[in-house]
Amino acid sequence: MAKLEIENPIVQVNNLKFYYPGNARALHGIDIAFPEKQVTALIGPSGCGKSTLLRCFNRMNDLIDGCRVEGDVIIDGENIYNRNTDIIELRRKVGMVFQKSNPFPKSIYENVIYGLRIAGEKDRSLLDERVETSLKGAALWDEVKERLHESALGLSGGQMQRLCIARAIAVNPKVILMDEPCSALDPKSTARVEDLIGELREDFTIIIVTHNMQQAARVSDNTAFLFEGNLIEYGLTDQLFVKPRNKQTEDYITGRFG
Amino acid sequence: MKKLPTRVKYWRIGEPMVWLSGAALTTTLLTAIVLLIVIMVNGLGVFWPSDIQLLELKDGSRIAGTLTRTEPTADKSGLRRQYKIANRDLYGLDFRWIDEAQIAHEEIPANMLTLERMEYGDFYGTLKSLGHAGQQDPATFAQLESALAVVKADLDGLKELEEKLTAASYRMEKLRLKTLKLDYNKAPADNPERLEIESEKEQIKAEFADLLEVQLSRTAKVREATAVFVSGDGREKEVVLADIVRAYTPNQMSVTEKILFYAGKLVELFIGEPRESNTEGGLFPAIFGTVMLIFVMSLFSFPLGVIAAIYLREYAKEGLLVRIVRIAVNNLAGIPSIVYGIFGLGFFIYGIGHSIDTLFFPERLPTPTFGTGGLLWASLTLALLTVPVVIVSTEEALGAIPREMREGSYALGSTKFQTLVRILLPMASPGIMTGLILAMARAAGEVAPLMITGVVKLAPALPIDGNFPFLHLDRKFMHLGFHIYDIGFQSPNVEAAKPMVFVTTLLLVLIVLVMSSVAIRLRNKMKKRYTFGTF
């Protein structure tokens, strides 16, 4: 298996196995490391385990009754599957953007500061400032600055997704997980979100799951190809797409299956 | 393309299903509308002052009355009319059927008047004279009206006295209970508190006697004023003016006057007290009791149902047990309401109520304080009856929230509780409101469980008054639903009570409608705020 040597990875995964309820194994021992402040894409056919792997990084899989995890995920020097991990703290450190945009039925303002509010932040000026920086960071500020206190449900699909990104970066995470963030968007909105990912790279480590190989090629620095719960190939995006070392990878990226 | 036979096409388009479902909806709507129309036609006309007709029959007798309905005679040879002839004290009955063939002559004399009396229902007749017991002088209707106004002022003055008497007897009752407590604690006869109570009792007794004497003499004086009326068939009847609630001449009234009269009667209906074993007068205590009952019921059933549903949906681990609980909750809604009533009687009243009595009011036993039917127990029983509705709708509302919402909230580092309070409950609120609306509507229409948990035909006092602690949930109360049953089926004079049955029904429907509309408005507001308008 092709491996990418990474110094000081921010996320380090060692022999990760994941079982869905009923002992159905979805990940068969994944070893992978993610470099800091780069964009890494996870690609692979449906059901290959890329979303499952992504959801292991903020322990979103804990919400599934009866699932089981083996192996280590070390984020920022700590194994998040330790018994005494503070999940709340972890999820503040590892933000997530979902496939379907999911703004809360609140105002735009309240949506952005939701993470801060539940953490107990009350300082009005800090909240105001954070709303502005986060919305600017998500390239949404100019479109919504006049109607911050209107319902977020009145935004367009692309705006909603950027709002979700603003919401994620408002709590200042180290890592942002993106689970097919553009799959429900039209091409124009997709382009804007992709541009945004490029800008966010400066400040955050981004791990993005995508179905769309062109997108992976456009936005990511590194790409990992998963197939049937195994990591098949992991390398620099430029190399992986141009000269894949593995036959299966080549078949997939050339469209022979998947 | 091959042309399909019409028959096949007819089925493919699915037209029969459209007709079938349309017919089902129409049937439901029509039944409901017919029901409402029947209630409204019968209920709305009750207070309209109809003309009094004077009939001369072929056998020479004369009858005065208002026409209530006309129908074919038994042998279908002609029509017969039902008249309300009133004057129950003279004739013994309020209604009479007369064949049209018997009527020789009919007219609407202007001087006919209607008296609404405290007893024996209405009186139809003409005024003959006015005066004191022995001495009568011929009088006009205007004179009668001014005499009635004088009497009414006197009676209002007496009402103040009566209030003082009630207050005195309330204080007396408090002292009696205090004495009972002292007796129970075996306080000696020379206990200072006891002596104090005794002296206070004497004082109140003296006060009471004085008040009573004044009241009696003043009442006797007021009751001296009488008037003599002549019924349609020429019989004379002396009526004490104080017993007349209202006197009017419907045959002389213009339409505007009739409308004003009607409005006045409606006001009386809403704020007045019932008279004549509830068949006349107002319904205020029953309206108040109904609204209060539903309010207290919601206070219990709403939080209980919502919290139970939260546990079932959000915290309980999905499994066999939860599924069984869910089925059980659904089935609870199907238990006959009388069973809930019996449970309320056994558990709340005899169980909890009696325990409260033994713990806190042992000196009053065997007279129960909480160990008897009352507003609190009736509300709790109804809350139990309606809680499944709230649980089911809350559960469904919580379940309908997309998974992404929860995940989005968790992903930002919120706890389960924060997610519940900040995201899930607001989003579920329209659904929860729907449950509450259904629960309230069901509670408003329930009568059977109330009959054994505290509803009464005539409550001596409202559950809220000026005496500490102001809210008396242990008191018995009146209820519109029970009122319908009571006057419709338990009244000594069912035919006379019938109009009131319709009025009461109309009022109950109206109350449910008003409460539901308020709740629905609230729900729509929430819906607008918490759900996606467009996709």
mmCIF file of N, CA and C in Angstrom, chain B residues 161-243:
data_model
loop_
_atom_site.group_PDB
_atom_site.id
_atom_site.type_symbol
_atom_site.label_atom_id
_atom_site.label_comp_id
_atom_site.label_asym_id
_atom_site.label_seq_id
_atom_site.Cartn_x
_atom_site.Cartn_y
_atom_site.Cartn_z
ATOM 1 N N LEU B 161 -76.626 43.008 51.947
ATOM 2 C CA LEU B 161 -76.851 42.365 53.241
ATOM 3 C C LEU B 161 -76.530 40.882 53.150
ATOM 4 N N GLU B 162 -76.972 40.310 52.052
ATOM 5 C CA GLU B 162 -76.776 38.872 51.867
ATOM 6 C C GLU B 162 -75.289 38.531 51.810
ATOM 7 N N GLU B 163 -74.522 39.414 51.105
ATOM 8 C CA GLU B 163 -73.081 39.188 51.045
ATOM 9 C C GLU B 163 -72.459 39.228 52.424
ATOM 10 N N LYS B 164 -72.954 40.188 53.240
ATOM 11 C CA LYS B 164 -72.436 40.281 54.610
ATOM 12 C C LYS B 164 -72.751 39.005 55.375
ATOM 13 N N LEU B 165 -73.964 38.489 55.153
ATOM 14 C CA LEU B 165 -74.357 37.255 55.840
ATOM 15 C C LEU B 165 -73.457 36.087 55.417
ATOM 16 N N THR B 166 -73.187 36.015 54.122
ATOM 17 C CA THR B 166 -72.334 34.934 53.625
ATOM 18 C C THR B 166 -70.946 35.035 54.254
ATOM 19 N N ALA B 167 -70.421 36.270 54.281
ATOM 20 C CA ALA B 167 -69.097 36.459 54.859
ATOM 21 C C ALA B 167 -69.096 36.037 56.326
ATOM 22 N N ALA B 168 -70.165 36.400 57.035
ATOM 23 C CA ALA B 168 -70.241 36.047 58.453
ATOM 24 C C ALA B 168 -70.272 34.537 58.622
ATOM 25 N N SER B 169 -71.047 33.863 57.775
ATOM 26 C CA SER B 169 -71.129 32.405 57.942
ATOM 27 C C SER B 169 -69.812 31.744 57.537
ATOM 28 N N TYR B 170 -69.086 32.389 56.584
ATOM 29 C CA TYR B 170 -67.780 31.852 56.210
ATOM 30 C C TYR B 170 -66.827 31.944 57.402
ATOM 31 N N ARG B 171 -66.866 33.113 58.085
ATOM 32 C CA ARG B 171 -66.007 33.277 59.262
ATOM 33 C C ARG B 171 -66.385 32.275 60.349
ATOM 34 N N MET B 172 -67.682 32.091 60.497
ATOM 35 C CA MET B 172 -68.191 31.156 61.506
ATOM 36 C C MET B 172 -67.673 29.748 61.231
ATOM 37 N N GLU B 173 -67.697 29.376 59.947
ATOM 38 C CA GLU B 173 -67.245 28.047 59.556
ATOM 39 C C GLU B 173 -65.763 27.881 59.880
ATOM 40 N N LYS B 174 -64.983 28.936 59.624
ATOM 41 C CA LYS B 174 -63.543 28.894 59.931
ATOM 42 C C LYS B 174 -63.354 28.638 61.426
ATOM 43 N N LEU B 175 -64.149 29.360 62.236
ATOM 44 C CA LEU B 175 -64.025 29.205 63.685
ATOM 45 C C LEU B 175 -64.437 27.804 64.111
ATOM 46 N N ARG B 176 -65.472 27.277 63.467
ATOM 47 C CA ARG B 176 -65.929 25.922 63.794
ATOM 48 C C ARG B 176 -64.784 24.929 63.539
ATOM 49 N N LEU B 177 -64.084 25.120 62.400
ATOM 50 C CA LEU B 177 -62.984 24.216 62.063
ATOM 51 C C LEU B 177 -61.850 24.359 63.078
ATOM 52 N N LYS B 178 -61.627 25.616 63.537
ATOM 53 C CA LYS B 178 -60.584 25.839 64.544
ATOM 54 C C LYS B 178 -60.932 25.101 65.827
ATOM 55 N N THR B 179 -62.197 25.193 66.223
ATOM 56 C CA THR B 179 -62.645 24.503 67.431
ATOM 57 C C THR B 179 -62.452 23.005 67.284
ATOM 58 N N LEU B 180 -62.789 22.511 66.089
ATOM 59 C CA LEU B 180 -62.625 21.076 65.834
ATOM 60 C C LEU B 180 -61.176 20.669 66.038
ATOM 61 N N LYS B 181 -60.273 21.526 65.558
ATOM 62 C CA LYS B 181 -58.850 21.234 65.668
ATOM 63 C C LYS B 181 -58.441 21.197 67.138
ATOM 64 N N LEU B 182 -58.955 22.172 67.907
ATOM 65 C CA LEU B 182 -58.641 22.211 69.338
ATOM 66 C C LEU B 182 -59.175 20.960 70.022
ATOM 67 N N ASP B 183 -60.397 20.580 69.670
ATOM 68 C CA ASP B 183 -60.983 19.367 70.242
ATOM 69 C C ASP B 183 -60.104 18.172 69.939
ATOM 70 N N TYR B 184 -59.661 18.127 68.685
ATOM 71 C CA TYR B 184 -58.860 16.992 68.245
ATOM 72 C C TYR B 184 -57.552 16.934 69.021
ATOM 73 N N ASN B 185 -56.966 18.129 69.269
ATOM 74 C CA ASN B 185 -55.709 18.169 70.023
ATOM 75 C C ASN B 185 -55.937 18.094 71.531
ATOM 76 N N LYS B 186 -57.184 17.857 71.911
ATOM 77 C CA LYS B 186 -57.571 17.716 73.311
ATOM 78 C C LYS B 186 -57.162 18.937 74.144
ATOM 79 N N ALA B 187 -57.408 20.111 73.590
ATOM 80 C CA ALA B 187 -57.105 21.317 74.348
ATOM 81 C C ALA B 187 -58.101 21.448 75.488
ATOM 82 N N PRO B 188 -57.636 21.874 76.674
ATOM 83 C CA PRO B 188 -58.556 21.981 77.814
ATOM 84 C C PRO B 188 -59.590 23.075 77.586
ATOM 85 N N ALA B 189 -60.638 23.001 78.388
ATOM 86 C CA ALA B 189 -61.759 23.928 78.196
ATOM 87 C C ALA B 189 -61.344 25.375 78.448
ATOM 88 N N ASP B 190 -60.304 25.581 79.271
ATOM 89 C CA ASP B 190 -59.911 26.961 79.580
ATOM 90 C C ASP B 190 -58.736 27.429 78.725
ATOM 91 N N ASN B 191 -58.484 26.713 77.645
ATOM 92 C CA ASN B 191 -57.445 27.125 76.695
ATOM 93 C C ASN B 191 -57.733 28.545 76.212
ATOM 94 N N PRO B 192 -56.740 29.448 76.281
ATOM 95 C CA PRO B 192 -57.006 30.853 75.915
ATOM 96 C C PRO B 192 -57.511 31.005 74.486
ATOM 97 N N GLU B 193 -56.949 30.208 73.600
ATOM 98 C CA GLU B 193 -57.373 30.304 72.194
ATOM 99 C C GLU B 193 -58.853 29.952 72.068
ATOM 100 N N ARG B 194 -59.210 28.893 72.789
ATOM 101 C CA ARG B 194 -60.593 28.437 72.753
ATOM 102 C C ARG B 194 -61.535 29.534 73.248
ATOM 103 N N LEU B 195 -61.118 30.185 74.342
ATOM 104 C CA LEU B 195 -61.958 31.243 74.900
ATOM 105 C C LEU B 195 -62.114 32.376 73.891
ATOM 106 N N GLU B 196 -60.973 32.680 73.257
ATOM 107 C CA GLU B 196 -60.990 33.744 72.259
ATOM 108 C C GLU B 196 -61.972 33.415 71.141
ATOM 109 N N ILE B 197 -61.886 32.154 70.667
ATOM 110 C CA ILE B 197 -62.776 31.708 69.591
ATOM 111 C C ILE B 197 -64.224 31.819 70.031
ATOM 112 N N GLU B 198 -64.471 31.376 71.267
ATOM 113 C CA GLU B 198 -65.847 31.406 71.761
ATOM 114 C C GLU B 198 -66.396 32.827 71.753
ATOM 115 N N SER B 199 -65.562 33.779 72.242
ATOM 116 C CA SER B 199 -66.050 35.159 72.320
ATOM 117 C C SER B 199 -66.299 35.692 70.913
ATOM 118 N N GLU B 200 -65.373 35.327 70.007
ATOM 119 C CA GLU B 200 -65.538 35.789 68.625
ATOM 120 C C GLU B 200 -66.822 35.221 68.019
ATOM 121 N N LYS B 201 -67.051 33.940 68.355
ATOM 122 C CA LYS B 201 -68.255 33.269 67.850
ATOM 123 C C LYS B 201 -69.501 34.000 68.314
ATOM 124 N N GLU B 202 -69.507 34.335 69.613
ATOM 125 C CA GLU B 202 -70.663 35.042 70.164
ATOM 126 C C GLU B 202 -70.891 36.341 69.411
ATOM 127 N N GLN B 203 -69.776 37.018 69.170
ATOM 128 C CA GLN B 203 -69.842 38.308 68.484
ATOM 129 C C GLN B 203 -70.458 38.148 67.094
ATOM 130 N N ILE B 204 -69.935 37.139 66.365
ATOM 131 C CA ILE B 204 -70.452 36.915 65.010
ATOM 132 C C ILE B 204 -71.913 36.522 65.063
ATOM 133 N N LYS B 205 -72.248 35.704 66.052
ATOM 134 C CA LYS B 205 -73.636 35.251 66.182
ATOM 135 C C LYS B 205 -74.574 36.439 66.349
ATOM 136 N N ALA B 206 -74.146 37.358 67.225
ATOM 137 C CA ALA B 206 -74.976 38.536 67.480
ATOM 138 C C ALA B 206 -75.109 39.355 66.189
ATOM 139 N N GLU B 207 -73.951 39.535 65.541
ATOM 140 C CA GLU B 207 -73.923 40.281 64.287
ATOM 141 C C GLU B 207 -74.877 39.644 63.274
ATOM 142 N N PHE B 208 -74.774 38.326 63.224
ATOM 143 C CA PHE B 208 -75.554 37.532 62.284
ATOM 144 C C PHE B 208 -77.052 37.724 62.552
ATOM 145 N N ALA B 209 -77.402 37.632 63.841
ATOM 146 C CA ALA B 209 -78.815 37.761 64.215
ATOM 147 C C ALA B 209 -79.347 39.126 63.802
ATOM 148 N N ASP B 210 -78.534 40.155 64.055
ATOM 149 C CA ASP B 210 -78.957 41.512 63.684
ATOM 150 C C ASP B 210 -79.188 41.612 62.183
ATOM 151 N N LEU B 211 -78.177 41.134 61.452
ATOM 152 C CA LEU B 211 -78.258 41.183 59.989
ATOM 153 C C LEU B 211 -79.492 40.449 59.490
ATOM 154 N N LEU B 212 -79.719 39.278 60.077
ATOM 155 C CA LEU B 212 -80.823 38.436 59.633
ATOM 156 C C LEU B 212 -82.158 39.141 59.860
ATOM 157 N N GLU B 213 -82.232 39.780 61.033
ATOM 158 C CA GLU B 213 -83.480 40.466 61.377
ATOM 159 C C GLU B 213 -83.767 41.580 60.365
ATOM 160 N N VAL B 214 -82.714 42.361 60.094
ATOM 161 C CA VAL B 214 -82.866 43.448 59.122
ATOM 162 C C VAL B 214 -83.284 42.878 57.777
ATOM 163 N N GLN B 215 -82.607 41.798 57.421
ATOM 164 C CA GLN B 215 -82.888 41.211 56.114
ATOM 165 C C GLN B 215 -84.341 40.738 56.028
ATOM 166 N N LEU B 216 -84.768 40.038 57.077
ATOM 167 C CA LEU B 216 -86.124 39.499 57.061
ATOM 168 C C LEU B 216 -87.153 40.607 56.953
ATOM 169 N N SER B 217 -86.970 41.638 57.759
ATOM 170 C CA SER B 217 -87.984 42.689 57.760
ATOM 171 C C SER B 217 -87.992 43.418 56.423
ATOM 172 N N ARG B 218 -86.776 43.659 55.902
ATOM 173 C CA ARG B 218 -86.720 44.366 54.624
ATOM 174 C C ARG B 218 -87.283 43.520 53.492
ATOM 175 N N THR B 219 -86.991 42.217 53.539
ATOM 176 C CA THR B 219 -87.525 41.330 52.505
ATOM 177 C C THR B 219 -89.039 41.319 52.546
ATOM 178 N N ALA B 220 -89.561 41.201 53.752
ATOM 179 C CA ALA B 220 -91.017 41.162 53.901
ATOM 180 C C ALA B 220 -91.623 42.428 53.326
ATOM 181 N N LYS B 221 -90.943 43.557 53.563
ATOM 182 C CA LYS B 221 -91.469 44.830 53.084
ATOM 183 C C LYS B 221 -91.461 44.885 51.550
ATOM 184 N N VAL B 222 -90.336 44.431 51.000
ATOM 185 C CA VAL B 222 -90.240 44.428 49.539
ATOM 186 C C VAL B 222 -91.308 43.535 48.939
ATOM 187 N N ARG B 223 -91.530 42.410 49.592
ATOM 188 C CA ARG B 223 -92.459 41.432 49.029
ATOM 189 C C ARG B 223 -93.931 41.846 49.174
ATOM 190 N N GLU B 224 -94.158 42.958 49.833
ATOM 191 C CA GLU B 224 -95.546 43.416 49.950
ATOM 192 C C GLU B 224 -96.094 43.906 48.613
ATOM 193 N N ALA B 225 -95.176 44.425 47.778
ATOM 194 C CA ALA B 225 -95.623 44.947 46.491
ATOM 195 C C ALA B 225 -95.998 43.796 45.568
ATOM 196 N N THR B 226 -97.228 43.813 45.089
ATOM 197 C CA THR B 226 -97.677 42.739 44.192
ATOM 198 C C THR B 226 -98.406 43.333 43.003
ATOM 199 N N ALA B 227 -98.719 42.454 42.066
ATOM 200 C CA ALA B 227 -99.535 42.872 40.938
ATOM 201 C C ALA B 227 -100.436 41.710 40.577
ATOM 202 N N VAL B 228 -101.584 42.019 40.026
ATOM 203 C CA VAL B 228 -102.516 40.965 39.614
ATOM 204 C C VAL B 228 -102.516 40.905 38.088
ATOM 205 N N PHE B 229 -102.369 39.698 37.585
ATOM 206 C CA PHE B 229 -102.360 39.496 36.138
ATOM 207 C C PHE B 229 -103.494 38.561 35.760
ATOM 208 N N VAL B 230 -103.936 38.684 34.513
ATOM 209 C CA VAL B 230 -105.009 37.807 34.031
ATOM 210 C C VAL B 230 -104.451 36.931 32.920
ATOM 211 N N SER B 231 -104.630 35.640 33.057
ATOM 212 C CA SER B 231 -104.108 34.731 32.040
ATOM 213 C C SER B 231 -105.016 34.725 30.818
ATOM 214 N N GLY B 232 -104.588 34.062 29.801
ATOM 215 C CA GLY B 232 -105.341 34.045 28.539
ATOM 216 C C GLY B 232 -106.759 33.526 28.707
ATOM 217 N N ASP B 233 -106.947 32.575 29.616
ATOM 218 C CA ASP B 233 -108.280 32.000 29.787
ATOM 219 C C ASP B 233 -109.066 32.717 30.900
ATOM 220 N N GLY B 234 -108.573 33.902 31.295
ATOM 221 C CA GLY B 234 -109.365 34.731 32.200
ATOM 222 C C GLY B 234 -109.130 34.503 33.682
ATOM 223 N N ARG B 235 -108.166 33.665 34.053
ATOM 224 C CA ARG B 235 -107.930 33.450 35.483
ATOM 225 C C ARG B 235 -107.009 34.538 36.020
ATOM 226 N N GLU B 236 -107.267 34.958 37.252
ATOM 227 C CA GLU B 236 -106.437 35.995 37.855
ATOM 228 C C GLU B 236 -105.330 35.372 38.686
ATOM 229 N N LYS B 237 -104.173 36.053 38.694
ATOM 230 C CA LYS B 237 -103.054 35.506 39.459
ATOM 231 C C LYS B 237 -102.306 36.680 40.086
ATOM 232 N N GLU B 238 -102.146 36.622 41.398
ATOM 233 C CA GLU B 238 -101.398 37.679 42.075
ATOM 234 C C GLU B 238 -99.928 37.271 42.132
ATOM 235 N N VAL B 239 -99.055 38.171 41.666
ATOM 236 C CA VAL B 239 -97.619 37.854 41.629
ATOM 237 C C VAL B 239 -96.864 38.891 42.452
ATOM 238 N N VAL B 240 -95.973 38.406 43.313
ATOM 239 C CA VAL B 240 -95.125 39.312 44.095
ATOM 240 C C VAL B 240 -94.108 39.947 43.133
ATOM 241 N N LEU B 241 -93.992 41.262 43.162
ATOM 242 C CA LEU B 241 -93.106 41.942 42.205
ATOM 243 C C LEU B 241 -91.659 41.488 42.356
ATOM 244 N N ALA B 242 -91.247 41.180 43.584
ATOM 245 C CA ALA B 242 -89.867 40.766 43.819
ATOM 246 C C ALA B 242 -89.548 39.456 43.106
ATOM 247 N N ASP B 243 -90.577 38.685 42.774
ATOM 248 C CA ASP B 243 -90.354 37.405 42.093
ATOM 249 C C ASP B 243 -90.258 37.572 40.582
#
